[in-house]
Amino acid sequence: MAQQRVIVVGGGLAGLAATIRLAESGIGVDLFSMVPVKRSHSVCAQGGINACNEVARQQGYSEYEHFDETIYGGDFLADQPPVLEMANFAPKIIDLLDRMGVPFNRTNEGFRDLRLFGGSLFKRTHFAGATTGQQLIYALDEQARRWEAEGRVAKYEFWEFLWPVIEDGRCVGIVAQDMRTMQIRAFRADAVVMATGGCGLVYGKSTNSVICTGAAAARCFQAGVWYGNPEMIQVHPTAIPGADKLRLMSESARGEGGRVWVPRKKGESRRPKDIPEAERYYFLEERYPKYGNIVPRDIATREIFQICVSEGMGVDGENQVYLDLSHKDPEYLTRKLGGILEIYEKFVGVDPRFEPMKIFPAVHYSMGGLWTRYERGSYQPASPLPGHKSGSRAPIGAEIGQGMQPGSPINMQTNIDGLYAFGEVNFAYHGANRLGANALLSCIFDGLFCGKSVENYVRDVVASKGQADQVPQGAYDRVVAQEEAKQKRLMDTVGRGEVAPEINPYQIHKELGTEMTAACTVVKSGPRLEQALKRVEELKERFARARLSDSAAWTNQSFSYARAVGDMLTIAEAIVKGSAVRKESRGAHYRTDFPERDDAHFMKTTVAKFDPASAQVSVELVGVDASLVQPRKRDYTGKSAGGSVEKKAAASPAAV
Amino acid sequence: MNLASSNSISAQPGRTIRFRIKRCDGPGKPSYWQAFSVSPEAGANVLSCLQQIAANPVTADGQRTTPVVWDAGCLEEVCGACTMVINGKARQSCSCLVDQYAPNDGDEITLEPMSKFPVVRDLWVDRSRMFHNLKRVKAWVPIDGTYNLGAGPRESHEQQERRYALSTCMTCGCCLEACPQFLPEANANKWDTSFVGAQVLGQAHLFNLHQTGEQLASDRLDVLMGQGGVSDCGNSQNCVKVCPKHIPLTESIAALGRAVAVHSVKRWFTSK
């Protein structure tokens, strides 16, 4: 019997954690990534990683409260048992990363330091400088390299995932393409783990890396994997608009006294410093006199969006508003905000201590993703408990196995046997809105905890059904032929005449991004979504006629990009349709025509399915497992009234 | 932070600038230059201009050509992917602001692939040698496994800061491009005897500083004691000047130089 092998697609935190766990168990891993794994998008995470810790515990915090916060922050859309397991497991992850050498910030006594973060009143966020994600992925990258040196892991870097090979309802490998030689070939595997992250590029510009097209997830979706809650896309209120991407500007800029405004006069051409106070519209302060500029993030996001998109009052007629710190003492600003202000200066070339920053909300994170299963753990209360009172005694301890059954082969497995989805690419943990510093956690949790599930699947299930090397070659050849045909169709368009904007993939993507950002981010409505769906259909029709400009058979980047545009259109359709079906407002999803949460009808997962025959996306609603804690109204305004700035900031649920 | 560098003051709006780009269709193919005219949008950087060129690949003299190929990732100067030689100096192209490099109509920016690594195509180079060297010096902490064994070693604030600085290395290769001793080696067999360069020395030092990582210090020093090791450094100090993350690479080189000296004496006495 040949050595059993697993393919992991994606080398960010989730993929690397899975790789290490599997390699350690004696299973060979083939790790596929479009970039050297050390350059994956996980490097961009700044803030930190959440876990209950000794200090917080003695102050009254618990893993259970972390679980409750995550469910509440997600507006009760997540299935609850996996979230409980993740919160209970979290402290072990921090310890492991610590042992791997992550330079976590330290206290005077040499313990790991902690910071306050959105959605909690306790310090429960561990961090390494301002680049926690980078530090975590480097630690995992190093461990994966160690296994690579021992021959247990084979890396396929600069390889692009094209399609899963599914035979008899079971995933037995993938087809991938070498981005340099352009060779398309099949790889056999006893199980496949998708760990390919988010889909920010569907929105054109976002806070995501250029590789976050969602194409890999879209290809699985088209191959029959279900997609959960596609409409749940998190938008961060303050990002720096850029010609190429939108970079985050931390919320602390507002916490330290930053004022948000636009000129009262549309089409104002004066420089901001020349506009007198009376002619500035401090719209957050006027509309929310009590909280002013430090309203919770979803409100800030919505208001900035309204001012620009609906009211057309953006600075210079563009989608941007001023975030102004220039009234503060420059020395004070350097001391308190030096690092983040340097980022602005580095990428914009303007010193925000002397000139207002221009900012706009940006698509940041996809709570939705490939639909996954799990096996419930041992904690099954007779009826769901009321919401947890912060700082009170937890109803249960933090033993492993209460939320999910450890090692169950179905944990984070998609509806296709043997095909798993880990990290941001699945829909499992964040419901309708993700709390800051929970993303790094869910990625590593999947890799470590559910990595064991993959191991068991490979050992037990495959043993009964046979290894992938027994599968007839035809199953692989068919998928290779399908992908070669797809490539040929696109490549044959080169040199067939002028690449008019209408059929230029770059232009199609740009228009898709503009439309999705306008219709499907902060503020949605039925009629606008219908319009967006028509627009996506039109773009799909244009894409079918798309023309390319490079026929090179070596390192053809623009071909690979064009192919991904087609996949982004499919994900876009799922996002729009999910948004249309969800006739309520919940978490990141806000409908002007249905402004309230409607638990009776919509405390449900939207499950999108792709019909290959008609190439159409359909969406159905499936009940949520809310058996652990009762849903309650999500309201961050009450508690923090009169509290410190820090506390109010802490109570607003979103990611950094 | 300097107000004088503010783009909104100096750059001329609506201008057209030129990119001179050194291109190459693939390994073993000849290099050639092409020029492109670009009207940079507000706040443009080199990458956003390359995106414009890719969308409509026409040279400055009106010839249709293929899109320029380049490597990119985060666009936030934290992944290291988009490093190239801009106006003669290696740096990340995402943080290279066009308003500062070409503020006036007709200004020119020159883009070349890094010269120390084999070109894959155009501006995209193959830096696998850097990752190979990380493997050679065992740049990792040899943990017992991923199961729950409690916290790692406690550490002082100062020690954490030293390690954090070294740990921000994004494997971009600027230090190697600038180093007179680090040579391009087309033949991978030469990698193990040619100078390793500052990048991997910084990483070896990082793991020698960690309480558990130190257990492999001897293995690391064995590698760095030999040909292509730390003694090949010519002390030009270019590495530390060009490092975009301001990593104190020369301190690592000095520390390893001392450690290797002690280590080789020890090796001599124990004749291992």
mmCIF file with all atom_site columns, N, CA, C and O in Angstrom, chain A residues 21 24 38-39 99 101 103 110 131 135 143 210 244-245 247 345-346 348-349 504 550 554 557, chain B residues 1-2 6-7 45 55 70 74-77 79 120 141 145-146 155 160 163-164 167 170-171:
data_model
loop_
_atom_site.group_PDB
_atom_site.id
_atom_site.type_symbol
_atom_site.label_atom_id
_atom_site.label_alt_id
_atom_site.label_comp_id
_atom_site.label_asym_id
_atom_site.label_entity_id
_atom_site.label_seq_id
_atom_site.pdbx_PDB_ins_code
_atom_site.Cartn_x
_atom_site.Cartn_y
_atom_site.Cartn_z
_atom_site.occupancy
_atom_site.B_iso_or_equiv
_atom_site.pdbx_formal_charge
_atom_site.auth_seq_id
_atom_site.auth_comp_id
_atom_site.auth_asym_id
_atom_site.auth_atom_id
_atom_site.pdbx_PDB_model_num
ATOM 1   N N  . ARG A 1 21  ? -0.105  19.450 11.307  1.00 0.00 ? 21  ARG A N  1
ATOM 2   C CA . ARG A 1 21  ? -0.807  18.417 12.082  1.00 0.00 ? 21  ARG A CA 1
ATOM 3   C C  . ARG A 1 21  ? -0.803  17.080 11.356  1.00 0.00 ? 21  ARG A C  1
ATOM 4   O O  . ARG A 1 21  ? -0.570  16.021 11.942  1.00 0.00 ? 21  ARG A O  1
ATOM 5   N N  . GLU A 1 24  ? 2.733   15.507 11.090  1.00 0.00 ? 24  GLU A N  1
ATOM 6   C CA . GLU A 1 24  ? 3.101   14.967 12.389  1.00 0.00 ? 24  GLU A CA 1
ATOM 7   C C  . GLU A 1 24  ? 2.476   13.583 12.623  1.00 0.00 ? 24  GLU A C  1
ATOM 8   O O  . GLU A 1 24  ? 3.061   12.731 13.284  1.00 0.00 ? 24  GLU A O  1
ATOM 9   N N  . LYS A 1 38  ? 4.897   31.529 2.610   1.00 0.00 ? 38  LYS A N  1
ATOM 10  C CA . LYS A 1 38  ? 5.231   32.583 3.575   1.00 0.00 ? 38  LYS A CA 1
ATOM 11  C C  . LYS A 1 38  ? 4.639   33.933 3.168   1.00 0.00 ? 38  LYS A C  1
ATOM 12  O O  . LYS A 1 38  ? 4.587   34.860 3.974   1.00 0.00 ? 38  LYS A O  1
ATOM 13  N N  . ARG A 1 39  ? 4.225   34.057 1.907   1.00 0.00 ? 39  ARG A N  1
ATOM 14  C CA . ARG A 1 39  ? 3.668   35.329 1.436   1.00 0.00 ? 39  ARG A CA 1
ATOM 15  C C  . ARG A 1 39  ? 2.139   35.318 1.378   1.00 0.00 ? 39  ARG A C  1
ATOM 16  O O  . ARG A 1 39  ? 1.534   36.178 0.746   1.00 0.00 ? 39  ARG A O  1
ATOM 17  N N  . ARG A 1 99  ? 5.303   28.260 22.061  1.00 0.00 ? 99  ARG A N  1
ATOM 18  C CA . ARG A 1 99  ? 6.397   27.273 22.011  1.00 0.00 ? 99  ARG A CA 1
ATOM 19  C C  . ARG A 1 99  ? 7.119   27.296 20.669  1.00 0.00 ? 99  ARG A C  1
ATOM 20  O O  . ARG A 1 99  ? 8.307   27.002 20.574  1.00 0.00 ? 99  ARG A O  1
ATOM 21  N N  . GLY A 1 101 ? 7.841   29.840 19.113  1.00 0.00 ? 101 GLY A N  1
ATOM 22  C CA . GLY A 1 101 ? 8.740   30.979 19.081  1.00 0.00 ? 101 GLY A CA 1
ATOM 23  C C  . GLY A 1 101 ? 8.134   32.280 18.585  1.00 0.00 ? 101 GLY A C  1
ATOM 24  O O  . GLY A 1 101 ? 8.871   33.231 18.297  1.00 0.00 ? 101 GLY A O  1
ATOM 25  N N  . PRO A 1 103 ? 7.135   35.830 18.661  1.00 0.00 ? 103 PRO A N  1
ATOM 26  C CA . PRO A 1 103 ? 7.537   36.867 19.623  1.00 0.00 ? 103 PRO A CA 1
ATOM 27  C C  . PRO A 1 103 ? 6.336   37.679 20.127  1.00 0.00 ? 103 PRO A C  1
ATOM 28  O O  . PRO A 1 103 ? 6.175   38.842 19.778  1.00 0.00 ? 103 PRO A O  1
ATOM 29  N N  . GLY A 1 110 ? 7.663   39.127 31.989  1.00 0.00 ? 110 GLY A N  1
ATOM 30  C CA . GLY A 1 110 ? 8.006   38.167 30.944  1.00 0.00 ? 110 GLY A CA 1
ATOM 31  C C  . GLY A 1 110 ? 6.851   37.286 30.498  1.00 0.00 ? 110 GLY A C  1
ATOM 32  O O  . GLY A 1 110 ? 7.044   36.338 29.741  1.00 0.00 ? 110 GLY A O  1
ATOM 33  N N  . THR A 1 131 ? 2.093   43.322 13.746  1.00 0.00 ? 131 THR A N  1
ATOM 34  C CA . THR A 1 131 ? 2.045   42.378 12.617  1.00 0.00 ? 131 THR A CA 1
ATOM 35  C C  . THR A 1 131 ? 1.831   40.963 13.127  1.00 0.00 ? 131 THR A C  1
ATOM 36  O O  . THR A 1 131 ? 2.575   40.040 12.795  1.00 0.00 ? 131 THR A O  1
ATOM 37  N N  . GLN A 1 135 ? 3.624   37.294 12.094  1.00 0.00 ? 135 GLN A N  1
ATOM 38  C CA . GLN A 1 135 ? 4.424   36.509 13.038  1.00 0.00 ? 135 GLN A CA 1
ATOM 39  C C  . GLN A 1 135 ? 3.875   35.092 13.202  1.00 0.00 ? 135 GLN A C  1
ATOM 40  O O  . GLN A 1 135 ? 4.638   34.135 13.316  1.00 0.00 ? 135 GLN A O  1
ATOM 41  N N  . GLN A 1 143 ? 7.667   25.632 10.848  1.00 0.00 ? 143 GLN A N  1
ATOM 42  C CA . GLN A 1 143 ? 7.399   24.237 11.214  1.00 0.00 ? 143 GLN A CA 1
ATOM 43  C C  . GLN A 1 143 ? 7.106   23.395 9.977   1.00 0.00 ? 143 GLN A C  1
ATOM 44  O O  . GLN A 1 143 ? 7.515   22.237 9.890   1.00 0.00 ? 143 GLN A O  1
ATOM 45  N N  . VAL A 1 210 ? -3.799  40.436 -3.561  1.00 0.00 ? 210 VAL A N  1
ATOM 46  C CA . VAL A 1 210 ? -4.229  40.239 -4.948  1.00 0.00 ? 210 VAL A CA 1
ATOM 47  C C  . VAL A 1 210 ? -4.620  38.798 -5.260  1.00 0.00 ? 210 VAL A C  1
ATOM 48  O O  . VAL A 1 210 ? -5.301  38.544 -6.256  1.00 0.00 ? 210 VAL A O  1
ATOM 49  N N  . ASP A 1 244 ? -4.503  50.869 -6.058  1.00 0.00 ? 244 ASP A N  1
ATOM 50  C CA . ASP A 1 244 ? -4.416  49.431 -6.262  1.00 0.00 ? 244 ASP A CA 1
ATOM 51  C C  . ASP A 1 244 ? -5.150  48.621 -5.210  1.00 0.00 ? 244 ASP A C  1
ATOM 52  O O  . ASP A 1 244 ? -5.654  47.558 -5.482  1.00 0.00 ? 244 ASP A O  1
ATOM 53  N N  . LYS A 1 245 ? -5.186  49.102 -3.971  1.00 0.00 ? 245 LYS A N  1
ATOM 54  C CA . LYS A 1 245 ? -5.942  48.386 -2.950  1.00 0.00 ? 245 LYS A CA 1
ATOM 55  C C  . LYS A 1 245 ? -6.342  49.345 -1.839  1.00 0.00 ? 245 LYS A C  1
ATOM 56  O O  . LYS A 1 245 ? -5.949  50.512 -1.844  1.00 0.00 ? 245 LYS A O  1
ATOM 57  N N  . ARG A 1 247 ? -6.143  50.008 2.125   1.00 0.00 ? 247 ARG A N  1
ATOM 58  C CA . ARG A 1 247 ? -5.365  49.555 3.282   1.00 0.00 ? 247 ARG A CA 1
ATOM 59  C C  . ARG A 1 247 ? -6.045  50.029 4.566   1.00 0.00 ? 247 ARG A C  1
ATOM 60  O O  . ARG A 1 247 ? -6.550  51.142 4.628   1.00 0.00 ? 247 ARG A O  1
ATOM 61  N N  . GLU A 1 345 ? 1.300   57.671 5.766   1.00 0.00 ? 345 GLU A N  1
ATOM 62  C CA . GLU A 1 345 ? 2.281   58.488 5.056   1.00 0.00 ? 345 GLU A CA 1
ATOM 63  C C  . GLU A 1 345 ? 3.035   57.678 4.012   1.00 0.00 ? 345 GLU A C  1
ATOM 64  O O  . GLU A 1 345 ? 3.296   58.146 2.907   1.00 0.00 ? 345 GLU A O  1
ATOM 65  N N  . LYS A 1 346 ? 3.336   56.419 4.368   1.00 0.00 ? 346 LYS A N  1
ATOM 66  C CA . LYS A 1 346 ? 4.090   55.578 3.438   1.00 0.00 ? 346 LYS A CA 1
ATOM 67  C C  . LYS A 1 346 ? 3.327   55.347 2.143   1.00 0.00 ? 346 LYS A C  1
ATOM 68  O O  . LYS A 1 346 ? 3.898   55.379 1.063   1.00 0.00 ? 346 LYS A O  1
ATOM 69  N N  . VAL A 1 348 ? 0.379   56.993 1.106   1.00 0.00 ? 348 VAL A N  1
ATOM 70  C CA . VAL A 1 348 ? -0.311  58.129 0.486   1.00 0.00 ? 348 VAL A CA 1
ATOM 71  C C  . VAL A 1 348 ? 0.661   59.274 0.240   1.00 0.00 ? 348 VAL A C  1
ATOM 72  O O  . VAL A 1 348 ? 0.473   60.086 -0.669  1.00 0.00 ? 348 VAL A O  1
ATOM 73  N N  . GLY A 1 349 ? 1.716   59.325 1.030   1.00 0.00 ? 349 GLY A N  1
ATOM 74  C CA . GLY A 1 349 ? 2.699   60.375 0.844   1.00 0.00 ? 349 GLY A CA 1
ATOM 75  C C  . GLY A 1 349 ? 2.302   61.675 1.517   1.00 0.00 ? 349 GLY A C  1
ATOM 76  O O  . GLY A 1 349 ? 2.872   62.726 1.236   1.00 0.00 ? 349 GLY A O  1
ATOM 77  N N  . ASN A 1 504 ? -12.769 43.169 -22.435 1.00 0.00 ? 504 ASN A N  1
ATOM 78  C CA . ASN A 1 504 ? -11.481 43.109 -21.759 1.00 0.00 ? 504 ASN A CA 1
ATOM 79  C C  . ASN A 1 504 ? -11.690 42.597 -20.330 1.00 0.00 ? 504 ASN A C  1
ATOM 80  O O  . ASN A 1 504 ? -12.417 43.204 -19.549 1.00 0.00 ? 504 ASN A O  1
ATOM 81  N N  . ASP A 1 550 ? -2.428  37.960 -24.484 1.00 0.00 ? 550 ASP A N  1
ATOM 82  C CA . ASP A 1 550 ? -1.129  37.294 -24.376 1.00 0.00 ? 550 ASP A CA 1
ATOM 83  C C  . ASP A 1 550 ? -1.313  35.800 -24.626 1.00 0.00 ? 550 ASP A C  1
ATOM 84  O O  . ASP A 1 550 ? -2.063  35.135 -23.923 1.00 0.00 ? 550 ASP A O  1
ATOM 85  N N  . TRP A 1 554 ? 4.180   30.344 -21.477 1.00 0.00 ? 554 TRP A N  1
ATOM 86  C CA . TRP A 1 554 ? 5.071   30.370 -20.306 1.00 0.00 ? 554 TRP A CA 1
ATOM 87  C C  . TRP A 1 554 ? 4.640   31.533 -19.396 1.00 0.00 ? 554 TRP A C  1
ATOM 88  O O  . TRP A 1 554 ? 4.539   32.665 -19.852 1.00 0.00 ? 554 TRP A O  1
ATOM 89  N N  . GLN A 1 557 ? 0.376   35.220 -16.930 1.00 0.00 ? 557 GLN A N  1
ATOM 90  C CA . GLN A 1 557 ? -0.357  35.768 -15.791 1.00 0.00 ? 557 GLN A CA 1
ATOM 91  C C  . GLN A 1 557 ? -1.736  36.301 -16.182 1.00 0.00 ? 557 GLN A C  1
ATOM 92  O O  . GLN A 1 557 ? -2.701  36.139 -15.452 1.00 0.00 ? 557 GLN A O  1
ATOM 93  N N  . MET B 2 1   ? 8.441   61.198 9.378   1.00 0.00 ? 1   MET B N  1
ATOM 94  C CA . MET B 2 1   ? 7.305   61.804 8.663   1.00 0.00 ? 1   MET B CA 1
ATOM 95  C C  . MET B 2 1   ? 7.619   63.244 8.310   1.00 0.00 ? 1   MET B C  1
ATOM 96  O O  . MET B 2 1   ? 8.005   64.027 9.154   1.00 0.00 ? 1   MET B O  1
ATOM 97  N N  . ASN B 2 2   ? 7.450   63.548 7.080   1.00 0.00 ? 2   ASN B N  1
ATOM 98  C CA . ASN B 2 2   ? 7.954   64.822 6.612   1.00 0.00 ? 2   ASN B CA 1
ATOM 99  C C  . ASN B 2 2   ? 6.930   65.465 5.684   1.00 0.00 ? 2   ASN B C  1
ATOM 100 O O  . ASN B 2 2   ? 6.528   64.911 4.671   1.00 0.00 ? 2   ASN B O  1
ATOM 101 N N  . SER B 2 6   ? 4.973   65.397 0.920   1.00 0.00 ? 6   SER B N  1
ATOM 102 C CA . SER B 2 6   ? 3.553   65.273 0.627   1.00 0.00 ? 6   SER B CA 1
ATOM 103 C C  . SER B 2 6   ? 3.285   65.343 -0.871  1.00 0.00 ? 6   SER B C  1
ATOM 104 O O  . SER B 2 6   ? 3.701   66.264 -1.546  1.00 0.00 ? 6   SER B O  1
ATOM 105 N N  . ASN B 2 7   ? 2.573   64.329 -1.397  1.00 0.00 ? 7   ASN B N  1
ATOM 106 C CA . ASN B 2 7   ? 2.380   64.275 -2.842  1.00 0.00 ? 7   ASN B CA 1
ATOM 107 C C  . ASN B 2 7   ? 1.389   65.321 -3.330  1.00 0.00 ? 7   ASN B C  1
ATOM 108 O O  . ASN B 2 7   ? 1.453   65.777 -4.450  1.00 0.00 ? 7   ASN B O  1
ATOM 109 N N  . ASN B 2 45  ? 0.850   54.024 -7.276  1.00 0.00 ? 45  ASN B N  1
ATOM 110 C CA . ASN B 2 45  ? 2.173   53.503 -6.981  1.00 0.00 ? 45  ASN B CA 1
ATOM 111 C C  . ASN B 2 45  ? 2.604   52.682 -8.187  1.00 0.00 ? 45  ASN B C  1
ATOM 112 O O  . ASN B 2 45  ? 1.846   52.557 -9.165  1.00 0.00 ? 45  ASN B O  1
ATOM 113 N N  . ALA B 2 55  ? -3.792  45.972 -18.296 1.00 0.00 ? 55  ALA B N  1
ATOM 114 C CA . ALA B 2 55  ? -5.151  46.059 -18.839 1.00 0.00 ? 55  ALA B CA 1
ATOM 115 C C  . ALA B 2 55  ? -5.123  46.499 -20.304 1.00 0.00 ? 55  ALA B C  1
ATOM 116 O O  . ALA B 2 55  ? -6.026  46.170 -21.070 1.00 0.00 ? 55  ALA B O  1
ATOM 117 N N  . TRP B 2 70  ? 4.627   40.452 -13.328 1.00 0.00 ? 70  TRP B N  1
ATOM 118 C CA . TRP B 2 70  ? 5.329   40.778 -12.088 1.00 0.00 ? 70  TRP B CA 1
ATOM 119 C C  . TRP B 2 70  ? 4.731   39.971 -10.944 1.00 0.00 ? 70  TRP B C  1
ATOM 120 O O  . TRP B 2 70  ? 3.667   39.364 -11.091 1.00 0.00 ? 70  TRP B O  1
ATOM 121 N N  . CYS B 2 74  ? 0.479   41.197 -0.981  1.00 0.00 ? 74  CYS B N  1
ATOM 122 C CA . CYS B 2 74  ? -0.338  41.950 -0.023  1.00 0.00 ? 74  CYS B CA 1
ATOM 123 C C  . CYS B 2 74  ? -0.524  43.412 -0.413  1.00 0.00 ? 74  CYS B C  1
ATOM 124 O O  . CYS B 2 74  ? -1.494  44.039 -0.031  1.00 0.00 ? 74  CYS B O  1
ATOM 125 N N  . LEU B 2 75  ? 0.418   43.991 -1.120  1.00 0.00 ? 75  LEU B N  1
ATOM 126 C CA . LEU B 2 75  ? 0.418   45.419 -1.470  1.00 0.00 ? 75  LEU B CA 1
ATOM 127 C C  . LEU B 2 75  ? 0.493   46.313 -0.231  1.00 0.00 ? 75  LEU B C  1
ATOM 128 O O  . LEU B 2 75  ? 0.079   47.480 -0.273  1.00 0.00 ? 75  LEU B O  1
ATOM 129 N N  . GLU B 2 76  ? 0.984   45.772 0.864   1.00 0.00 ? 76  GLU B N  1
ATOM 130 C CA . GLU B 2 76  ? 1.109   46.563 2.094   1.00 0.00 ? 76  GLU B CA 1
ATOM 131 C C  . GLU B 2 76  ? 2.536   46.530 2.634   1.00 0.00 ? 76  GLU B C  1
ATOM 132 O O  . GLU B 2 76  ? 2.768   46.838 3.792   1.00 0.00 ? 76  GLU B O  1
ATOM 133 N N  . GLU B 2 77  ? 3.461   46.084 1.836   1.00 0.00 ? 77  GLU B N  1
ATOM 134 C CA . GLU B 2 77  ? 4.865   45.960 2.222   1.00 0.00 ? 77  GLU B CA 1
ATOM 135 C C  . GLU B 2 77  ? 5.045   45.056 3.434   1.00 0.00 ? 77  GLU B C  1
ATOM 136 O O  . GLU B 2 77  ? 5.764   45.371 4.380   1.00 0.00 ? 77  GLU B O  1
ATOM 137 N N  . CYS B 2 79  ? 4.474   41.299 2.700   1.00 0.00 ? 79  CYS B N  1
ATOM 138 C CA . CYS B 2 79  ? 4.657   39.939 2.186   1.00 0.00 ? 79  CYS B CA 1
ATOM 139 C C  . CYS B 2 79  ? 5.971   39.783 1.430   1.00 0.00 ? 79  CYS B C  1
ATOM 140 O O  . CYS B 2 79  ? 6.481   38.674 1.294   1.00 0.00 ? 79  CYS B O  1
ATOM 141 N N  . VAL B 2 120 ? 11.980  34.641 -13.990 1.00 0.00 ? 120 VAL B N  1
ATOM 142 C CA . VAL B 2 120 ? 10.950  33.720 -14.472 1.00 0.00 ? 120 VAL B CA 1
ATOM 143 C C  . VAL B 2 120 ? 10.349  34.317 -15.747 1.00 0.00 ? 120 VAL B C  1
ATOM 144 O O  . VAL B 2 120 ? 10.347  33.709 -16.807 1.00 0.00 ? 120 VAL B O  1
ATOM 145 N N  . VAL B 2 141 ? 12.069  26.465 15.409  1.00 0.00 ? 141 VAL B N  1
ATOM 146 C CA . VAL B 2 141 ? 12.193  26.013 16.791  1.00 0.00 ? 141 VAL B CA 1
ATOM 147 C C  . VAL B 2 141 ? 11.809  24.530 16.809  1.00 0.00 ? 141 VAL B C  1
ATOM 148 O O  . VAL B 2 141 ? 10.725  24.168 16.366  1.00 0.00 ? 141 VAL B O  1
ATOM 149 N N  . GLY B 2 145 ? 6.071   18.758 19.293  1.00 0.00 ? 145 GLY B N  1
ATOM 150 C CA . GLY B 2 145 ? 4.873   18.382 18.549  1.00 0.00 ? 145 GLY B CA 1
ATOM 151 C C  . GLY B 2 145 ? 3.782   19.382 18.836  1.00 0.00 ? 145 GLY B C  1
ATOM 152 O O  . GLY B 2 145 ? 3.967   20.317 19.623  1.00 0.00 ? 145 GLY B O  1
ATOM 153 N N  . THR B 2 146 ? 2.621   19.184 18.202  1.00 0.00 ? 146 THR B N  1
ATOM 154 C CA . THR B 2 146 ? 1.574   20.206 18.314  1.00 0.00 ? 146 THR B CA 1
ATOM 155 C C  . THR B 2 146 ? 0.619   19.931 19.472  1.00 0.00 ? 146 THR B C  1
ATOM 156 O O  . THR B 2 146 ? -0.356  20.643 19.653  1.00 0.00 ? 146 THR B O  1
ATOM 157 N N  . GLU B 2 155 ? 10.039  35.237 28.676  1.00 0.00 ? 155 GLU B N  1
ATOM 158 C CA . GLU B 2 155 ? 11.024  36.017 27.937  1.00 0.00 ? 155 GLU B CA 1
ATOM 159 C C  . GLU B 2 155 ? 10.938  37.466 28.381  1.00 0.00 ? 155 GLU B C  1
ATOM 160 O O  . GLU B 2 155 ? 9.852   37.965 28.651  1.00 0.00 ? 155 GLU B O  1
ATOM 161 N N  . GLN B 2 160 ? 12.242  39.969 23.657  1.00 0.00 ? 160 GLN B N  1
ATOM 162 C CA . GLN B 2 160 ? 11.143  39.888 22.693  1.00 0.00 ? 160 GLN B CA 1
ATOM 163 C C  . GLN B 2 160 ? 11.333  40.938 21.599  1.00 0.00 ? 160 GLN B C  1
ATOM 164 O O  . GLN B 2 160 ? 11.138  40.667 20.413  1.00 0.00 ? 160 GLN B O  1
ATOM 165 N N  . ARG B 2 163 ? 14.024  39.832 19.165  1.00 0.00 ? 163 ARG B N  1
ATOM 166 C CA . ARG B 2 163 ? 13.569  38.749 18.282  1.00 0.00 ? 163 ARG B CA 1
ATOM 167 C C  . ARG B 2 163 ? 12.522  39.250 17.289  1.00 0.00 ? 163 ARG B C  1
ATOM 168 O O  . ARG B 2 163 ? 12.507  38.865 16.126  1.00 0.00 ? 163 ARG B O  1
ATOM 169 N N  . TYR B 2 164 ? 11.631  40.121 17.774  1.00 0.00 ? 164 TYR B N  1
ATOM 170 C CA . TYR B 2 164 ? 10.571  40.626 16.885  1.00 0.00 ? 164 TYR B CA 1
ATOM 171 C C  . TYR B 2 164 ? 11.183  41.357 15.691  1.00 0.00 ? 164 TYR B C  1
ATOM 172 O O  . TYR B 2 164 ? 10.766  41.169 14.543  1.00 0.00 ? 164 TYR B O  1
ATOM 173 N N  . SER B 2 167 ? 12.392  38.970 13.316  1.00 0.00 ? 167 SER B N  1
ATOM 174 C CA . SER B 2 167 ? 11.316  38.122 12.814  1.00 0.00 ? 167 SER B CA 1
ATOM 175 C C  . SER B 2 167 ? 10.409  38.850 11.816  1.00 0.00 ? 167 SER B C  1
ATOM 176 O O  . SER B 2 167 ? 9.500   38.252 11.253  1.00 0.00 ? 167 SER B O  1
ATOM 177 N N  . MET B 2 170 ? 10.786  39.603 5.662   1.00 0.00 ? 170 MET B N  1
ATOM 178 C CA . MET B 2 170 ? 9.764   39.053 4.770   1.00 0.00 ? 170 MET B CA 1
ATOM 179 C C  . MET B 2 170 ? 10.367  38.348 3.554   1.00 0.00 ? 170 MET B C  1
ATOM 180 O O  . MET B 2 170 ? 9.682   38.143 2.564   1.00 0.00 ? 170 MET B O  1
ATOM 181 N N  . THR B 2 171 ? 11.664  37.982 3.638   1.00 0.00 ? 171 THR B N  1
ATOM 182 C CA . THR B 2 171 ? 12.296  37.201 2.582   1.00 0.00 ? 171 THR B CA 1
ATOM 183 C C  . THR B 2 171 ? 12.162  37.912 1.230   1.00 0.00 ? 171 THR B C  1
ATOM 184 O O  . THR B 2 171 ? 11.884  37.283 0.211   1.00 0.00 ? 171 THR B O  1
#
